Amino acid sequence: MADNKKRRRKDPAGDELPFKNKLKPDSAIMETLKQFSASSSSSSVSQTLTLQDLSLPFRCREVADLSLSSVQSNIESLILRIAHSILSGHGFSFDVPSRSAANQLYVPELDRIVLKDKSSLRPFANISTVRKSAITARILQLIHQLCIKGIHVTKRDLFYTDVKLFQDQIQSDAVLDDVSCMLGCTRSSLNVVAAEKGVVVGRLIFSDNGDMIDCTKMGMGGKAIPPNIDRVGDMQSDALFILLVEKDAAYMRLAEDRFYNRFPCIIVTAKGQPDVSTRLFLRKMKTELKLPVLALVDSDPYGLKILSVYGCGSKNMSYDSANLTTPDIKWLGVRPSDLDKYKIPEQCRLPMTEQDIKTGKDLLEEDFVKKNPGWVEELTLMVKTKQKAEIQALSTFGFQYLSEVYLPLKLQQKDWL
Amino acid sequence: MADNKKRRRKDPAGDELPFKNKLKPDSAIMETLKQFSASSSSSSVSQTLTLQDLSLPFRCREVADLSLSSVQSNIESLILRIAHSILSGHGFSFDVPSRSAANQLYVPELDRIVLKDKSSLRPFANISTVRKSAITARILQLIHQLCIKGIHVTKRDLFYTDVKLFQDQIQSDAVLDDVSCMLGCTRSSLNVVAAEKGVVVGRLIFSDNGDMIDCTKMGMGGKAIPPNIDRVGDMQSDALFILLVEKDAAYMRLAEDRFYNRFPCIIVTAKGQPDVSTRLFLRKMKTELKLPVLALVDSDPYGLKILSVYGCGSKNMSYDSANLTTPDIKWLGVRPSDLDKYKIPEQCRLPMTEQDIKTGKDLLEEDFVKKNPGWVEELTLMVKTKQKAEIQALSTFGFQYLSEVYLPLKLQQKDWL
């Protein structure tokens, strides 16, 4: 390997790297991290509020992870209730929770979006709902089959089992979310999984479908995050934090430099927009290992939006926010104030488009931003300066500036919000 | 795990699955595969033609994998030659190979696209080329730094080291390909890597950056294919073939069912369009393990196009076709003739759009299709019936039809082209 060839020379610009002289020895930074990790693990225990702990003035609907056999028996009782209704002359109808925006709510105490309990009837004997109720019955039957066989399929597979009825995948996908809500279980409990996109590397050992995986021995490529979280278990780690990275390129830099060996951590990325598998995996790590999560995203409105999806959920799946979200993610960088602080040259900053600025302003109105004054300040600065920058902009100081100066200094200074 | 719970019941529709009764015992199918694997490994040895073996009426330009120190010394000699040219009064100019379509050629004997040897001068003292020659010099300098440090970066990192000069990434990317050609080495030899997308699972052991990876112990998620092929090595396998899968969903089905334990194979996917890392990884497996490659793609023009990129390269990187392409990939399925043969119901087939039909007709004109009469026949059938289908369409017979009937029967009947 290249490392062994002793081909490295002293980097001529090494000592001139901005802020490199501010770095303390790694042992000092490690002390900071240990305190942070310890305080985070104790606070997160006391902090795990649930809907039940709050006396909200209305009822909310939440789903839970259920075992396959519970899902199976829930379906069977539902169908029995319907058969009974038909036999007693009350007809065939599903009672379906509403997933519309009007039925959604951000709960600051929980720091996530939840679904209120409005629902509507979906009768078979009505021309406007007959198709949808037939689709609902068919999806229930297919899920029942999955329970019996104990296998996982994708939404696309589900669609193709009855194209004639479903017509297009949007219809079967929507009813699948309805069925999740009706049965009170998460979509992963239904054994319907999303495509996998995320990768993980660093100080984590876990089991995937019975195989033990050591993520310090996954080279530069890392381990693909499994699509089915219910077959993931036995998580062990000596990490002090989880580093959540927005983009592939930054992930690769950190994996190649084995950043997790210098500062014990677990590095995870969904390569852009967070997918359900990566969100579930992050939450499971946070819950089981009680580690703080630090996020490294682009300094633009989408970086913050991605952070918010991990943190408090997407509106589309608000019924499942308790299982999909990871509370208390810290915004490590790249933050709008970093651009001046780290003297990112003008030409590496990009002007925000009209759309960017609008998205930024919209975010300022969101509850999850408002509750964090530091975030409001940063976002206001971004919208005011109309400048954005990618994580990769740090490469202007050298390819390894991210792993050798920027991140260590951020950690040393506890510079997260 | 679900497997241990003995919750499986006899599938009521099991015996009615189309063609299930045609399946011989696995041991018989294994015999077929062993013969296939043996014949493939002997033929591929005798078949490795190179450009040098052919007496083509013109010179071709090809690049090779070079060590970091060779790349470094190539850059140093190039710059010395230029310094000499300046000192002797002949000015500062790069001699850059042309990568335009007019300079590309499909060579049937090699079954891939190659680059002819036309090149053009890029003088510094000319208003139309001054910027491009400055960019070229800067990229050479950056690559030289990578050689010294022995690290890998992405194209995006490279762009951000000098945004002022490069202006946008298209310009630095294009010059990067120029520099590959000029130095006569592959882009991966320059230590500039693409984002990783692919995953691999099954009967393969290899080393990634010094860590030994056993792909039978990677659960359902599989191992992410590393971005830097030069740190991949020590490949070992007892597989009889490589199964190249276009889509994530089919990959997941096969990984969960551990198809590779029933028929020893290595399963690999780039999740759609083939990326450079997956192409390099596939080629390395084929070359080192001497295994036949069977492809499972959608039955549409894009499925065949994806197969062609793996097989004979993309036009954009024709200078590197020798290193990026995997010869002799067999088209296993889903083939247009399978739609009737396996009685895929009408509603699971999709009508081809005008664009699909045009792409199909264009493909019929391509040399790499024409040289395989079986492919021409299938593609002609597709264009005639104007019908396409995804791999997922097989789910219409049950979620596990792909792994339990379709693929075993294909293997048993040696039904590939």
Short mmCIF file of N, CA and C in Angstrom, two decimals, chain B residues 193-273:
data_model
loop_
_atom_site.label_atom_id
_atom_site.label_comp_id
_atom_site.label_asym_id
_atom_site.label_seq_id
_atom_site.Cartn_x
_atom_site.Cartn_y
_atom_site.Cartn_z
N VAL B 193 -11.16 9.47 -7.74
CA VAL B 193 -12.15 8.39 -7.77
C VAL B 193 -13.55 8.95 -7.91
N ALA B 194 -14.45 8.07 -8.35
CA ALA B 194 -15.86 8.44 -8.47
C ALA B 194 -16.56 8.04 -7.19
N ALA B 195 -17.74 8.59 -6.98
CA ALA B 195 -18.54 8.19 -5.83
C ALA B 195 -18.89 6.71 -5.95
N GLU B 196 -18.96 6.03 -4.85
CA GLU B 196 -19.29 4.61 -4.88
C GLU B 196 -20.80 4.43 -4.84
N LYS B 197 -21.27 3.41 -5.51
CA LYS B 197 -22.70 3.18 -5.57
C LYS B 197 -23.00 1.70 -5.44
N GLY B 198 -22.07 0.87 -5.94
CA GLY B 198 -22.33 -0.55 -6.07
C GLY B 198 -22.21 -1.32 -4.76
N VAL B 199 -22.86 -2.49 -4.73
CA VAL B 199 -22.70 -3.41 -3.60
C VAL B 199 -22.46 -4.82 -4.13
N VAL B 200 -21.82 -5.63 -3.28
CA VAL B 200 -21.52 -7.01 -3.67
C VAL B 200 -21.82 -7.93 -2.50
N VAL B 201 -22.30 -9.13 -2.80
CA VAL B 201 -22.59 -10.11 -1.76
C VAL B 201 -22.38 -11.49 -2.38
N GLY B 202 -22.07 -12.49 -1.57
CA GLY B 202 -21.94 -13.85 -2.09
C GLY B 202 -20.57 -14.45 -1.88
N ARG B 203 -20.23 -15.42 -2.73
CA ARG B 203 -19.05 -16.23 -2.50
C ARG B 203 -17.76 -15.55 -2.95
N LEU B 204 -17.40 -14.48 -2.25
CA LEU B 204 -16.19 -13.75 -2.60
C LEU B 204 -15.51 -13.27 -1.32
N ILE B 205 -14.18 -13.45 -1.29
CA ILE B 205 -13.37 -12.87 -0.23
C ILE B 205 -12.37 -11.94 -0.91
N PHE B 206 -12.22 -10.70 -0.40
CA PHE B 206 -11.21 -9.81 -0.97
C PHE B 206 -10.72 -8.85 0.10
N SER B 207 -9.61 -8.17 -0.20
CA SER B 207 -9.11 -7.18 0.76
C SER B 207 -9.44 -5.78 0.27
N ASP B 208 -9.95 -4.94 1.20
CA ASP B 208 -10.28 -3.55 0.90
C ASP B 208 -9.40 -2.70 1.82
N ASN B 209 -8.42 -2.03 1.24
CA ASN B 209 -7.52 -1.17 2.02
C ASN B 209 -6.88 -1.94 3.18
N GLY B 210 -6.58 -3.22 2.94
CA GLY B 210 -5.89 -4.00 3.97
C GLY B 210 -6.82 -4.83 4.84
N ASP B 211 -8.13 -4.58 4.83
CA ASP B 211 -9.07 -5.38 5.62
C ASP B 211 -9.61 -6.53 4.78
N MET B 212 -9.61 -7.76 5.34
CA MET B 212 -10.16 -8.88 4.59
C MET B 212 -11.68 -8.89 4.73
N ILE B 213 -12.38 -8.98 3.61
CA ILE B 213 -13.84 -8.93 3.61
C ILE B 213 -14.38 -10.27 3.10
N ASP B 214 -15.26 -10.89 3.87
CA ASP B 214 -15.91 -12.13 3.42
C ASP B 214 -17.35 -11.79 3.04
N CYS B 215 -17.64 -11.80 1.76
CA CYS B 215 -18.95 -11.33 1.29
C CYS B 215 -20.08 -12.34 1.52
N THR B 216 -19.78 -13.51 2.09
CA THR B 216 -20.89 -14.38 2.51
C THR B 216 -21.35 -13.98 3.90
N LYS B 217 -20.59 -13.09 4.55
CA LYS B 217 -20.93 -12.71 5.92
C LYS B 217 -21.28 -11.23 5.99
N MET B 218 -21.95 -10.74 4.95
CA MET B 218 -22.28 -9.32 4.88
C MET B 218 -23.78 -9.11 5.00
N GLY B 219 -24.49 -10.09 5.60
CA GLY B 219 -25.92 -9.95 5.84
C GLY B 219 -26.67 -9.69 4.55
N MET B 220 -27.71 -8.88 4.67
CA MET B 220 -28.55 -8.60 3.53
C MET B 220 -28.07 -7.33 2.83
N GLY B 221 -27.42 -6.45 3.59
CA GLY B 221 -26.99 -5.17 3.02
C GLY B 221 -25.85 -5.34 2.04
N GLY B 222 -25.00 -6.34 2.25
CA GLY B 222 -23.86 -6.53 1.36
C GLY B 222 -22.73 -5.58 1.69
N LYS B 223 -21.64 -5.70 0.92
CA LYS B 223 -20.47 -4.85 1.11
C LYS B 223 -20.49 -3.76 0.05
N ALA B 224 -20.29 -2.51 0.48
CA ALA B 224 -20.20 -1.41 -0.48
C ALA B 224 -18.90 -1.59 -1.29
N ILE B 225 -19.00 -1.45 -2.60
CA ILE B 225 -17.82 -1.60 -3.47
C ILE B 225 -16.92 -0.38 -3.28
N PRO B 226 -15.64 -0.60 -2.99
CA PRO B 226 -14.75 0.53 -2.67
C PRO B 226 -14.52 1.43 -3.89
N PRO B 227 -14.36 2.73 -3.65
CA PRO B 227 -14.15 3.67 -4.76
C PRO B 227 -12.77 3.53 -5.41
N ASN B 228 -11.80 3.00 -4.68
CA ASN B 228 -10.44 2.97 -5.20
C ASN B 228 -9.96 1.54 -5.44
N ILE B 229 -10.03 1.13 -6.70
CA ILE B 229 -9.77 -0.27 -7.06
C ILE B 229 -8.33 -0.68 -6.74
N ASP B 230 -7.41 0.30 -6.67
CA ASP B 230 -6.01 -0.06 -6.45
C ASP B 230 -5.76 -0.53 -5.02
N ARG B 231 -6.72 -0.33 -4.14
CA ARG B 231 -6.57 -0.87 -2.79
C ARG B 231 -7.39 -2.15 -2.60
N VAL B 232 -7.90 -2.70 -3.70
CA VAL B 232 -8.65 -3.96 -3.65
C VAL B 232 -7.74 -5.08 -4.13
N GLY B 233 -7.70 -6.18 -3.41
CA GLY B 233 -6.84 -7.27 -3.85
C GLY B 233 -7.21 -8.60 -3.24
N ASP B 234 -6.34 -9.59 -3.41
CA ASP B 234 -6.46 -10.91 -2.79
C ASP B 234 -7.82 -11.56 -3.01
N MET B 235 -8.33 -11.47 -4.23
CA MET B 235 -9.66 -12.04 -4.46
C MET B 235 -9.63 -13.57 -4.46
N GLN B 236 -10.54 -14.17 -3.69
CA GLN B 236 -10.68 -15.62 -3.67
C GLN B 236 -12.16 -15.94 -3.78
N SER B 237 -12.47 -17.07 -4.43
CA SER B 237 -13.88 -17.41 -4.58
C SER B 237 -14.06 -18.87 -4.95
N ASP B 238 -15.14 -19.48 -4.47
CA ASP B 238 -15.50 -20.82 -4.95
C ASP B 238 -16.79 -20.74 -5.76
N ALA B 239 -17.11 -19.54 -6.27
CA ALA B 239 -18.33 -19.36 -7.06
C ALA B 239 -18.17 -20.00 -8.44
N LEU B 240 -19.30 -20.31 -9.07
CA LEU B 240 -19.27 -20.83 -10.42
C LEU B 240 -19.61 -19.76 -11.46
N PHE B 241 -20.19 -18.65 -11.00
CA PHE B 241 -20.48 -17.55 -11.92
C PHE B 241 -20.71 -16.26 -11.14
N ILE B 242 -20.69 -15.15 -11.88
CA ILE B 242 -21.00 -13.84 -11.31
C ILE B 242 -22.37 -13.44 -11.84
N LEU B 243 -23.26 -13.03 -10.95
CA LEU B 243 -24.59 -12.59 -11.37
C LEU B 243 -24.63 -11.07 -11.26
N LEU B 244 -24.71 -10.42 -12.43
CA LEU B 244 -24.71 -8.96 -12.49
C LEU B 244 -26.16 -8.50 -12.57
N VAL B 245 -26.61 -7.74 -11.56
CA VAL B 245 -28.02 -7.39 -11.47
C VAL B 245 -28.19 -5.89 -11.68
N GLU B 246 -29.16 -5.50 -12.52
CA GLU B 246 -29.33 -4.07 -12.80
C GLU B 246 -29.85 -3.31 -11.59
N LYS B 247 -30.86 -3.89 -10.91
CA LYS B 247 -31.60 -3.09 -9.93
C LYS B 247 -31.42 -3.59 -8.51
N ASP B 248 -31.56 -2.62 -7.62
CA ASP B 248 -31.51 -2.84 -6.20
C ASP B 248 -32.51 -3.87 -5.67
N ALA B 249 -33.75 -3.78 -6.15
CA ALA B 249 -34.82 -4.63 -5.58
C ALA B 249 -34.52 -6.11 -5.84
N ALA B 250 -34.08 -6.43 -7.06
CA ALA B 250 -33.78 -7.82 -7.39
C ALA B 250 -32.56 -8.30 -6.59
N TYR B 251 -31.58 -7.41 -6.45
CA TYR B 251 -30.39 -7.72 -5.65
C TYR B 251 -30.79 -8.09 -4.22
N MET B 252 -31.71 -7.30 -3.68
CA MET B 252 -32.15 -7.50 -2.29
C MET B 252 -32.84 -8.85 -2.10
N ARG B 253 -33.70 -9.17 -3.05
CA ARG B 253 -34.41 -10.46 -3.02
C ARG B 253 -33.38 -11.60 -2.95
N LEU B 254 -32.37 -11.54 -3.84
CA LEU B 254 -31.38 -12.61 -3.94
C LEU B 254 -30.49 -12.65 -2.70
N ALA B 255 -30.17 -11.45 -2.16
CA ALA B 255 -29.33 -11.41 -0.96
C ALA B 255 -30.09 -11.98 0.23
N GLU B 256 -31.36 -11.59 0.38
CA GLU B 256 -32.12 -12.11 1.53
C GLU B 256 -32.30 -13.63 1.43
N ASP B 257 -32.56 -14.10 0.23
CA ASP B 257 -32.76 -15.55 0.06
C ASP B 257 -31.43 -16.30 0.04
N ARG B 258 -30.32 -15.58 0.17
CA ARG B 258 -28.98 -16.17 0.09
C ARG B 258 -28.89 -17.15 -1.09
N PHE B 259 -29.28 -16.64 -2.23
CA PHE B 259 -29.26 -17.39 -3.48
C PHE B 259 -27.88 -17.98 -3.74
N TYR B 260 -26.83 -17.24 -3.28
CA TYR B 260 -25.45 -17.67 -3.52
C TYR B 260 -25.08 -18.93 -2.73
N ASN B 261 -25.89 -19.29 -1.77
CA ASN B 261 -25.63 -20.54 -1.05
C ASN B 261 -26.27 -21.73 -1.77
N ARG B 262 -27.35 -21.48 -2.50
CA ARG B 262 -27.98 -22.55 -3.27
C ARG B 262 -27.17 -22.83 -4.55
N PHE B 263 -26.83 -21.78 -5.27
CA PHE B 263 -25.96 -21.90 -6.44
C PHE B 263 -24.77 -20.99 -6.22
N PRO B 264 -23.58 -21.53 -5.98
CA PRO B 264 -22.46 -20.68 -5.58
C PRO B 264 -22.16 -19.59 -6.61
N CYS B 265 -22.37 -18.34 -6.21
CA CYS B 265 -22.14 -17.24 -7.15
C CYS B 265 -21.82 -15.97 -6.37
N ILE B 266 -21.42 -14.94 -7.10
CA ILE B 266 -21.18 -13.61 -6.54
C ILE B 266 -22.22 -12.69 -7.15
N ILE B 267 -22.95 -11.96 -6.31
CA ILE B 267 -24.01 -11.10 -6.82
C ILE B 267 -23.57 -9.65 -6.68
N VAL B 268 -23.68 -8.91 -7.79
CA VAL B 268 -23.18 -7.54 -7.77
C VAL B 268 -24.18 -6.62 -8.47
N THR B 269 -24.35 -5.40 -7.96
CA THR B 269 -25.21 -4.43 -8.63
C THR B 269 -24.65 -3.02 -8.46
N ALA B 270 -24.88 -2.17 -9.49
CA ALA B 270 -24.50 -0.76 -9.37
C ALA B 270 -25.74 0.07 -9.10
N LYS B 271 -26.87 -0.58 -8.83
CA LYS B 271 -28.14 0.13 -8.57
C LYS B 271 -28.48 1.09 -9.71
N GLY B 272 -28.58 0.57 -10.90
CA GLY B 272 -28.91 1.42 -12.06
C GLY B 272 -27.71 1.60 -12.96
N GLN B 273 -27.52 2.81 -13.45
CA GLN B 273 -26.40 3.12 -14.35
C GLN B 273 -25.07 2.66 -13.75
#
